mmCIF file of C-alpha atoms in Angstrom:
data_model
loop_
_atom_site.group_PDB
_atom_site.id
_atom_site.type_symbol
_atom_site.label_atom_id
_atom_site.label_comp_id
_atom_site.label_asym_id
_atom_site.label_seq_id
_atom_site.Cartn_x
_atom_site.Cartn_y
_atom_site.Cartn_z
ATOM 1 C CA UNK A 788 0.000 0.000 0.000
ATOM 2 C CA UNK A 789 1.153 3.555 -0.711
ATOM 3 C CA UNK A 790 0.403 5.009 2.711
ATOM 4 C CA UNK A 791 3.944 5.714 3.886
ATOM 5 C CA UNK A 792 4.023 9.221 2.372
ATOM 6 C CA UNK A 793 0.670 9.967 4.030
ATOM 7 C CA UNK A 794 1.914 8.741 7.387
ATOM 8 C CA UNK A 795 5.011 10.932 7.069
ATOM 9 C CA UNK A 796 2.895 13.948 6.101
ATOM 10 C CA UNK A 797 0.494 13.465 9.008
ATOM 11 C CA UNK A 798 3.312 12.877 11.496
ATOM 12 C CA UNK A 799 4.840 16.184 10.401
ATOM 13 C CA UNK A 800 1.526 17.998 10.965
ATOM 14 C CA UNK A 801 1.128 16.455 14.419
ATOM 15 C CA UNK A 802 4.709 17.411 15.289
ATOM 16 C CA UNK A 803 4.054 20.967 14.088
ATOM 17 C CA UNK A 804 0.958 21.248 16.278
ATOM 18 C CA UNK A 805 2.952 19.959 19.257
ATOM 19 C CA UNK A 806 5.963 22.190 18.675
ATOM 20 C CA UNK A 807 4.079 25.392 17.874
ATOM 21 C CA UNK A 808 1.214 24.586 20.245
ATOM 22 C CA UNK A 809 -1.420 25.963 17.875
ATOM 23 C CA UNK A 810 -4.168 24.563 15.608
ATOM 24 C CA UNK A 811 -3.012 22.986 12.341
ATOM 25 C CA UNK A 812 -5.493 22.400 9.507
ATOM 26 C CA UNK A 813 -5.282 19.601 6.941
ATOM 27 C CA UNK A 814 -6.630 19.579 3.399
ATOM 28 C CA UNK A 815 -9.751 17.504 2.670
ATOM 29 C CA UNK A 816 -9.332 13.898 3.797
ATOM 30 C CA UNK A 817 -11.313 10.762 3.068
ATOM 31 C CA UNK A 818 -12.386 8.460 5.942
ATOM 32 C CA UNK A 819 -9.304 6.242 5.597
ATOM 33 C CA UNK A 820 -6.941 9.207 5.792
ATOM 34 C CA UNK A 821 -8.754 10.549 8.859
ATOM 35 C CA UNK A 822 -8.449 7.131 10.481
ATOM 36 C CA UNK A 823 -4.682 7.203 9.921
ATOM 37 C CA UNK A 824 -4.365 10.564 11.692
ATOM 38 C CA UNK A 825 -6.549 9.372 14.559
ATOM 39 C CA UNK A 826 -4.402 6.257 14.901
ATOM 40 C CA UNK A 827 -1.152 8.234 14.830
ATOM 41 C CA UNK A 828 -2.367 10.686 17.450
ATOM 42 C CA UNK A 829 -3.785 7.983 19.710
ATOM 43 C CA UNK A 830 -5.065 9.050 23.116
ATOM 44 C CA UNK A 831 -2.959 12.180 23.368
ATOM 45 C CA UNK A 832 -3.641 14.468 26.327
ATOM 46 C CA UNK A 833 -1.988 17.430 24.604
ATOM 47 C CA UNK A 834 -3.650 17.366 21.185
ATOM 48 C CA UNK A 835 -7.211 16.833 19.989
ATOM 49 C CA UNK A 836 -8.841 16.271 16.599
ATOM 50 C CA UNK A 837 -12.027 17.505 14.976
ATOM 51 C CA UNK A 838 -13.226 17.085 11.390
ATOM 52 C CA UNK A 839 -15.741 19.066 9.334
ATOM 53 C CA UNK A 840 -16.671 19.051 5.677
ATOM 54 C CA UNK A 841 -19.298 21.750 5.326
ATOM 55 C CA UNK A 842 -22.359 19.681 6.217
ATOM 56 C CA UNK A 843 -23.172 16.995 8.750
ATOM 57 C CA UNK A 844 -22.938 13.871 6.569
ATOM 58 C CA UNK A 845 -19.833 14.930 4.612
ATOM 59 C CA UNK A 846 -17.534 12.128 3.517
ATOM 60 C CA UNK A 847 -14.520 14.301 2.765
ATOM 61 C CA UNK A 848 -13.584 16.526 5.684
ATOM 62 C CA UNK A 849 -10.773 18.826 6.792
ATOM 63 C CA UNK A 850 -9.210 17.919 10.098
ATOM 64 C CA UNK A 851 -8.070 20.358 12.741
ATOM 65 C CA UNK A 852 -5.249 19.207 15.008
ATOM 66 C CA UNK A 853 -5.348 21.485 18.020
ATOM 67 C CA UNK A 854 -4.065 21.860 21.604
ATOM 68 C CA UNK A 855 -6.440 20.621 24.299
ATOM 69 C CA UNK A 856 -7.000 24.187 25.567
ATOM 70 C CA UNK A 857 -8.415 25.345 22.220
ATOM 71 C CA UNK A 858 -12.128 25.537 21.343
ATOM 72 C CA UNK A 859 -12.551 25.090 17.553
ATOM 73 C CA UNK A 860 -14.927 27.366 15.648
ATOM 74 C CA UNK A 861 -16.625 26.580 12.324
ATOM 75 C CA UNK A 862 -14.497 29.244 10.631
ATOM 76 C CA UNK A 863 -11.308 27.396 11.646
ATOM 77 C CA UNK A 864 -12.017 24.691 9.068
ATOM 78 C CA UNK A 865 -12.039 27.107 6.105
ATOM 79 C CA UNK A 866 -14.619 25.215 4.035
ATOM 80 C CA UNK A 867 -16.688 27.176 1.504
ATOM 81 C CA UNK A 868 -19.816 25.863 -0.256
ATOM 82 C CA UNK A 869 -20.298 26.884 -3.891
ATOM 83 C CA UNK A 870 -23.494 26.555 -5.922
ATOM 84 C CA UNK A 871 -23.014 25.397 -9.514
ATOM 85 C CA UNK A 872 -25.473 27.624 -11.353
ATOM 86 C CA UNK A 873 -26.474 26.216 -14.756
ATOM 87 C CA UNK A 874 -29.568 26.110 -17.047
ATOM 88 C CA UNK A 875 -31.379 23.270 -15.275
ATOM 89 C CA UNK A 876 -34.276 23.178 -17.755
ATOM 90 C CA UNK A 877 -32.011 22.493 -20.715
ATOM 91 C CA UNK A 878 -29.035 20.568 -19.328
ATOM 92 C CA UNK A 879 -27.996 17.903 -16.835
ATOM 93 C CA UNK A 880 -24.803 17.554 -14.843
ATOM 94 C CA UNK A 881 -23.243 14.512 -13.184
ATOM 95 C CA UNK A 882 -20.852 14.035 -10.292
ATOM 96 C CA UNK A 883 -18.190 12.675 -12.644
ATOM 97 C CA UNK A 884 -18.435 15.638 -15.009
ATOM 98 C CA UNK A 885 -18.138 18.137 -12.168
ATOM 99 C CA UNK A 886 -15.231 16.411 -10.429
ATOM 100 C CA UNK A 887 -13.387 15.889 -13.709
ATOM 101 C CA UNK A 888 -13.673 19.569 -14.615
ATOM 102 C CA UNK A 889 -12.517 20.740 -11.178
ATOM 103 C CA UNK A 890 -9.527 18.390 -11.053
ATOM 104 C CA UNK A 891 -8.548 19.174 -14.651
ATOM 105 C CA UNK A 892 -8.428 22.877 -13.784
ATOM 106 C CA UNK A 893 -4.944 22.216 -12.475
ATOM 107 C CA UNK A 894 -5.504 21.775 -8.745
ATOM 108 C CA UNK A 895 -5.076 18.782 -6.476
ATOM 109 C CA UNK A 896 -8.099 16.657 -5.569
ATOM 110 C CA UNK A 897 -7.436 17.347 -1.897
ATOM 111 C CA UNK A 898 -8.614 20.973 -2.123
ATOM 112 C CA UNK A 899 -12.084 19.728 -3.110
ATOM 113 C CA UNK A 900 -14.574 18.327 -0.637
ATOM 114 C CA UNK A 901 -17.900 16.663 -1.362
ATOM 115 C CA UNK A 902 -19.981 17.305 -4.467
ATOM 116 C CA UNK A 903 -23.682 17.003 -3.637
ATOM 117 C CA UNK A 904 -27.070 17.246 -5.341
ATOM 118 C CA UNK A 905 -30.718 17.264 -4.365
ATOM 119 C CA UNK A 906 -31.683 15.941 -7.783
ATOM 120 C CA UNK A 907 -31.646 19.328 -9.507
ATOM 121 C CA UNK A 908 -29.158 21.673 -7.868
ATOM 122 C CA UNK A 909 -25.457 20.872 -7.487
ATOM 123 C CA UNK A 910 -23.074 22.197 -4.841
ATOM 124 C CA UNK A 911 -19.386 21.653 -4.172
ATOM 125 C CA UNK A 912 -17.301 22.295 -1.061
ATOM 126 C CA UNK A 913 -13.821 23.765 -1.486
ATOM 127 C CA UNK A 914 -11.010 25.075 0.634
ATOM 128 C CA UNK A 915 -11.792 28.722 1.296
ATOM 129 C CA UNK A 916 -8.472 29.887 -0.149
ATOM 130 C CA UNK A 917 -9.333 28.171 -3.461
ATOM 131 C CA UNK A 918 -12.852 29.532 -3.997
ATOM 132 C CA UNK A 919 -11.752 32.584 -5.988
ATOM 133 C CA UNK A 920 -9.679 30.380 -8.283
ATOM 134 C CA UNK A 921 -12.589 28.050 -8.999
ATOM 135 C CA UNK A 922 -15.000 30.947 -9.502
ATOM 136 C CA UNK A 923 -12.696 32.602 -12.025
ATOM 137 C CA UNK A 924 -11.534 29.459 -13.850
ATOM 138 C CA UNK A 925 -14.633 27.257 -14.085
ATOM 139 C CA UNK A 926 -16.955 28.608 -16.775
ATOM 140 C CA UNK A 927 -18.083 25.367 -18.415
ATOM 141 C CA UNK A 928 -18.700 21.795 -17.287
ATOM 142 C CA UNK A 929 -19.164 19.248 -20.096
ATOM 143 C CA UNK A 930 -19.814 22.127 -22.551
ATOM 144 C CA UNK A 931 -22.534 23.502 -20.267
ATOM 145 C CA UNK A 932 -22.120 27.146 -19.267
ATOM 146 C CA UNK A 933 -21.901 27.412 -15.474
ATOM 147 C CA UNK A 934 -21.201 29.933 -12.752
ATOM 148 C CA UNK A 935 -19.938 29.094 -9.256
ATOM 149 C CA UNK A 936 -21.680 31.152 -6.591
ATOM 150 C CA UNK A 937 -20.560 31.326 -2.961
ATOM 151 C CA UNK A 938 -23.220 30.263 -0.449
ATOM 152 C CA UNK A 939 -24.055 30.856 3.173
ATOM 153 C CA UNK A 940 -24.223 27.750 5.343
ATOM 154 C CA UNK A 941 -28.022 28.055 5.523
ATOM 155 C CA UNK A 942 -28.197 27.644 1.728
ATOM 156 C CA UNK A 943 -26.547 24.213 1.665
ATOM 157 C CA UNK A 944 -28.967 21.655 0.222
ATOM 158 C CA UNK A 945 -30.053 18.350 1.739
ATOM 159 C CA UNK A 946 -28.157 15.808 -0.398
ATOM 160 C CA UNK A 947 -30.087 13.198 -2.322
ATOM 161 C CA UNK A 948 -29.221 9.608 -1.405
ATOM 162 C CA UNK A 949 -28.131 8.342 -4.814
ATOM 163 C CA UNK A 950 -27.252 4.801 -3.732
ATOM 164 C CA UNK A 951 -29.348 2.234 -5.601
ATOM 165 C CA UNK A 952 -30.091 -1.043 -3.802
ATOM 166 C CA UNK A 953 -29.705 -4.289 -5.741
ATOM 167 C CA UNK A 954 -29.435 -8.040 -5.255
ATOM 168 C CA UNK A 955 -26.678 -9.994 -6.999
ATOM 169 C CA UNK A 956 -25.639 -13.647 -7.151
ATOM 170 C CA UNK A 957 -21.961 -14.586 -7.000
ATOM 171 C CA UNK A 958 -19.861 -17.697 -6.492
ATOM 172 C CA UNK A 959 -17.831 -16.095 -3.698
ATOM 173 C CA UNK A 960 -17.132 -12.859 -1.846
ATOM 174 C CA UNK A 961 -14.057 -12.211 -3.989
ATOM 175 C CA UNK A 962 -13.464 -8.605 -5.005
ATOM 176 C CA UNK A 963 -13.359 -9.351 -8.739
ATOM 177 C CA UNK A 964 -16.552 -11.431 -8.605
ATOM 178 C CA UNK A 965 -18.553 -8.656 -6.969
ATOM 179 C CA UNK A 966 -17.241 -5.945 -9.303
ATOM 180 C CA UNK A 967 -18.049 -8.117 -12.331
ATOM 181 C CA UNK A 968 -21.581 -8.867 -11.151
ATOM 182 C CA UNK A 969 -22.473 -5.295 -10.171
ATOM 183 C CA UNK A 970 -21.205 -3.709 -13.376
ATOM 184 C CA UNK A 971 -22.168 -6.569 -15.726
ATOM 185 C CA UNK A 972 -18.622 -7.065 -16.958
ATOM 186 C CA UNK A 973 -16.462 -10.190 -17.217
ATOM 187 C CA UNK A 974 -14.326 -11.412 -14.338
ATOM 188 C CA UNK A 975 -11.315 -10.880 -16.590
ATOM 189 C CA UNK A 976 -12.268 -7.226 -17.126
ATOM 190 C CA UNK A 977 -12.741 -6.803 -13.368
ATOM 191 C CA UNK A 978 -9.260 -8.239 -12.790
ATOM 192 C CA UNK A 979 -7.817 -5.842 -15.370
ATOM 193 C CA UNK A 980 -9.372 -2.869 -13.553
ATOM 194 C CA UNK A 981 -7.836 -4.052 -10.285
ATOM 195 C CA UNK A 982 -4.441 -4.760 -11.864
ATOM 196 C CA UNK A 983 -4.388 -1.333 -13.535
ATOM 197 C CA UNK A 984 -4.779 0.305 -10.110
ATOM 198 C CA UNK A 985 -8.276 1.659 -10.737
ATOM 199 C CA UNK A 986 -9.891 0.053 -7.694
ATOM 200 C CA UNK A 987 -9.923 1.141 -4.057
ATOM 201 C CA UNK A 988 -11.324 -0.760 -1.097
ATOM 202 C CA UNK A 989 -12.359 1.417 1.825
ATOM 203 C CA UNK A 990 -10.387 4.308 0.265
ATOM 204 C CA UNK A 991 -7.197 2.235 -0.050
ATOM 205 C CA UNK A 992 -5.671 1.106 -3.341
ATOM 206 C CA UNK A 993 -6.037 -2.665 -3.684
ATOM 207 C CA UNK A 994 -4.434 -4.990 -6.234
ATOM 208 C CA UNK A 995 -5.644 -8.373 -4.958
ATOM 209 C CA UNK A 996 -8.473 -9.620 -7.155
ATOM 210 C CA UNK A 997 -9.111 -12.542 -4.800
ATOM 211 C CA UNK A 998 -9.544 -10.383 -1.688
ATOM 212 C CA UNK A 999 -12.559 -11.537 0.365
ATOM 213 C CA UNK A 1000 -15.017 -8.778 1.226
ATOM 214 C CA UNK A 1001 -16.967 -8.182 4.437
ATOM 215 C CA UNK A 1002 -20.265 -6.434 5.102
ATOM 216 C CA UNK A 1003 -20.154 -2.638 4.696
ATOM 217 C CA UNK A 1004 -16.940 -2.709 2.657
ATOM 218 C CA UNK A 1005 -16.961 0.042 0.024
ATOM 219 C CA UNK A 1006 -15.381 -0.475 -3.384
ATOM 220 C CA UNK A 1007 -14.518 2.477 -5.633
ATOM 221 C CA UNK A 1008 -13.925 1.703 -9.315
ATOM 222 C CA UNK A 1009 -12.603 4.542 -11.443
ATOM 223 C CA UNK A 1010 -14.911 5.218 -14.366
ATOM 224 C CA UNK A 1011 -17.744 3.156 -12.899
ATOM 225 C CA UNK A 1012 -18.644 4.381 -9.405
ATOM 226 C CA UNK A 1013 -18.951 2.689 -6.026
ATOM 227 C CA UNK A 1014 -20.287 -0.515 -4.552
ATOM 228 C CA UNK A 1015 -21.202 -1.137 -0.921
ATOM 229 C CA UNK A 1016 -21.656 -4.714 0.285
ATOM 230 C CA UNK A 1017 -24.654 -4.482 2.606
ATOM 231 C CA UNK A 1018 -25.399 -8.089 3.569
ATOM 232 C CA UNK A 1019 -25.360 -11.760 2.623
ATOM 233 C CA UNK A 1020 -29.000 -12.595 1.915
ATOM 234 C CA UNK A 1021 -28.579 -16.353 1.649
ATOM 235 C CA UNK A 1022 -27.653 -19.116 -0.760
ATOM 236 C CA UNK A 1023 -29.310 -20.029 -4.052
ATOM 237 C CA UNK A 1024 -30.393 -23.560 -4.987
ATOM 238 C CA UNK A 1025 -27.190 -23.885 -6.987
ATOM 239 C CA UNK A 1026 -25.086 -22.962 -3.963
ATOM 240 C CA UNK A 1027 -24.266 -19.410 -5.021
ATOM 241 C CA UNK A 1028 -24.305 -16.472 -2.615
ATOM 242 C CA UNK A 1029 -27.107 -13.924 -2.833
ATOM 243 C CA UNK A 1030 -25.871 -10.506 -1.751
ATOM 244 C CA UNK A 1031 -27.592 -7.231 -0.999
ATOM 245 C CA UNK A 1032 -25.515 -4.369 -2.378
ATOM 246 C CA UNK A 1033 -25.817 -0.627 -2.927
ATOM 247 C CA UNK A 1034 -24.448 0.889 -6.129
ATOM 248 C CA UNK A 1035 -23.528 4.519 -6.754
ATOM 249 C CA UNK A 1036 -22.982 5.708 -10.320
ATOM 250 C CA UNK A 1037 -19.925 7.679 -11.359
#
């Protein structure tokens, strides 16, 4: 796994917070990255952690590493919500189109938080120091004319739950078998995606096609979306496993 650079980066931030005895803010982190920081810090009496991503259920959040005396404020996390204004009656946007445009603007993925929708409107959370850049640089998404408008916290939408529940039948709980079944592709194609480093399991790169999954594991497949293994429903008459899964499009 390629987590050594992350560990080194997070150790340096923790050391900085200890040495300077002041709050230190990270960029946006996924749940796995936040877990690494929490593990590294342990049960420290001197330093505390808090994470926020702009709304309660955010997946990507910025973490504040701060001395125990400090009381964090919302403004400390420097997260700004932006509305993606576009002609809703004549065009449609997707999560993949929005993320691709933002990342291709020349900035790192870690300055971008969640991208959410209520089925019509789209909003994105960014680091506050990057909002002006995005507002000046992003004029089109997938050939659709857009404008990014800064929002107050009260204007943040209630995100639509876009996970679609499904039932699949597989021979085993292998990673490649579940990817193949959910996306209606061959096992060989699923293995190729894994081998070409396009698959993450619980936000970690994975290259083992035969890895056995557990309930609530989340698979991310670049170009396809996400899969969550919800439960084993039982066994078919032919001895195959029936699984309940949730699938999120790209």
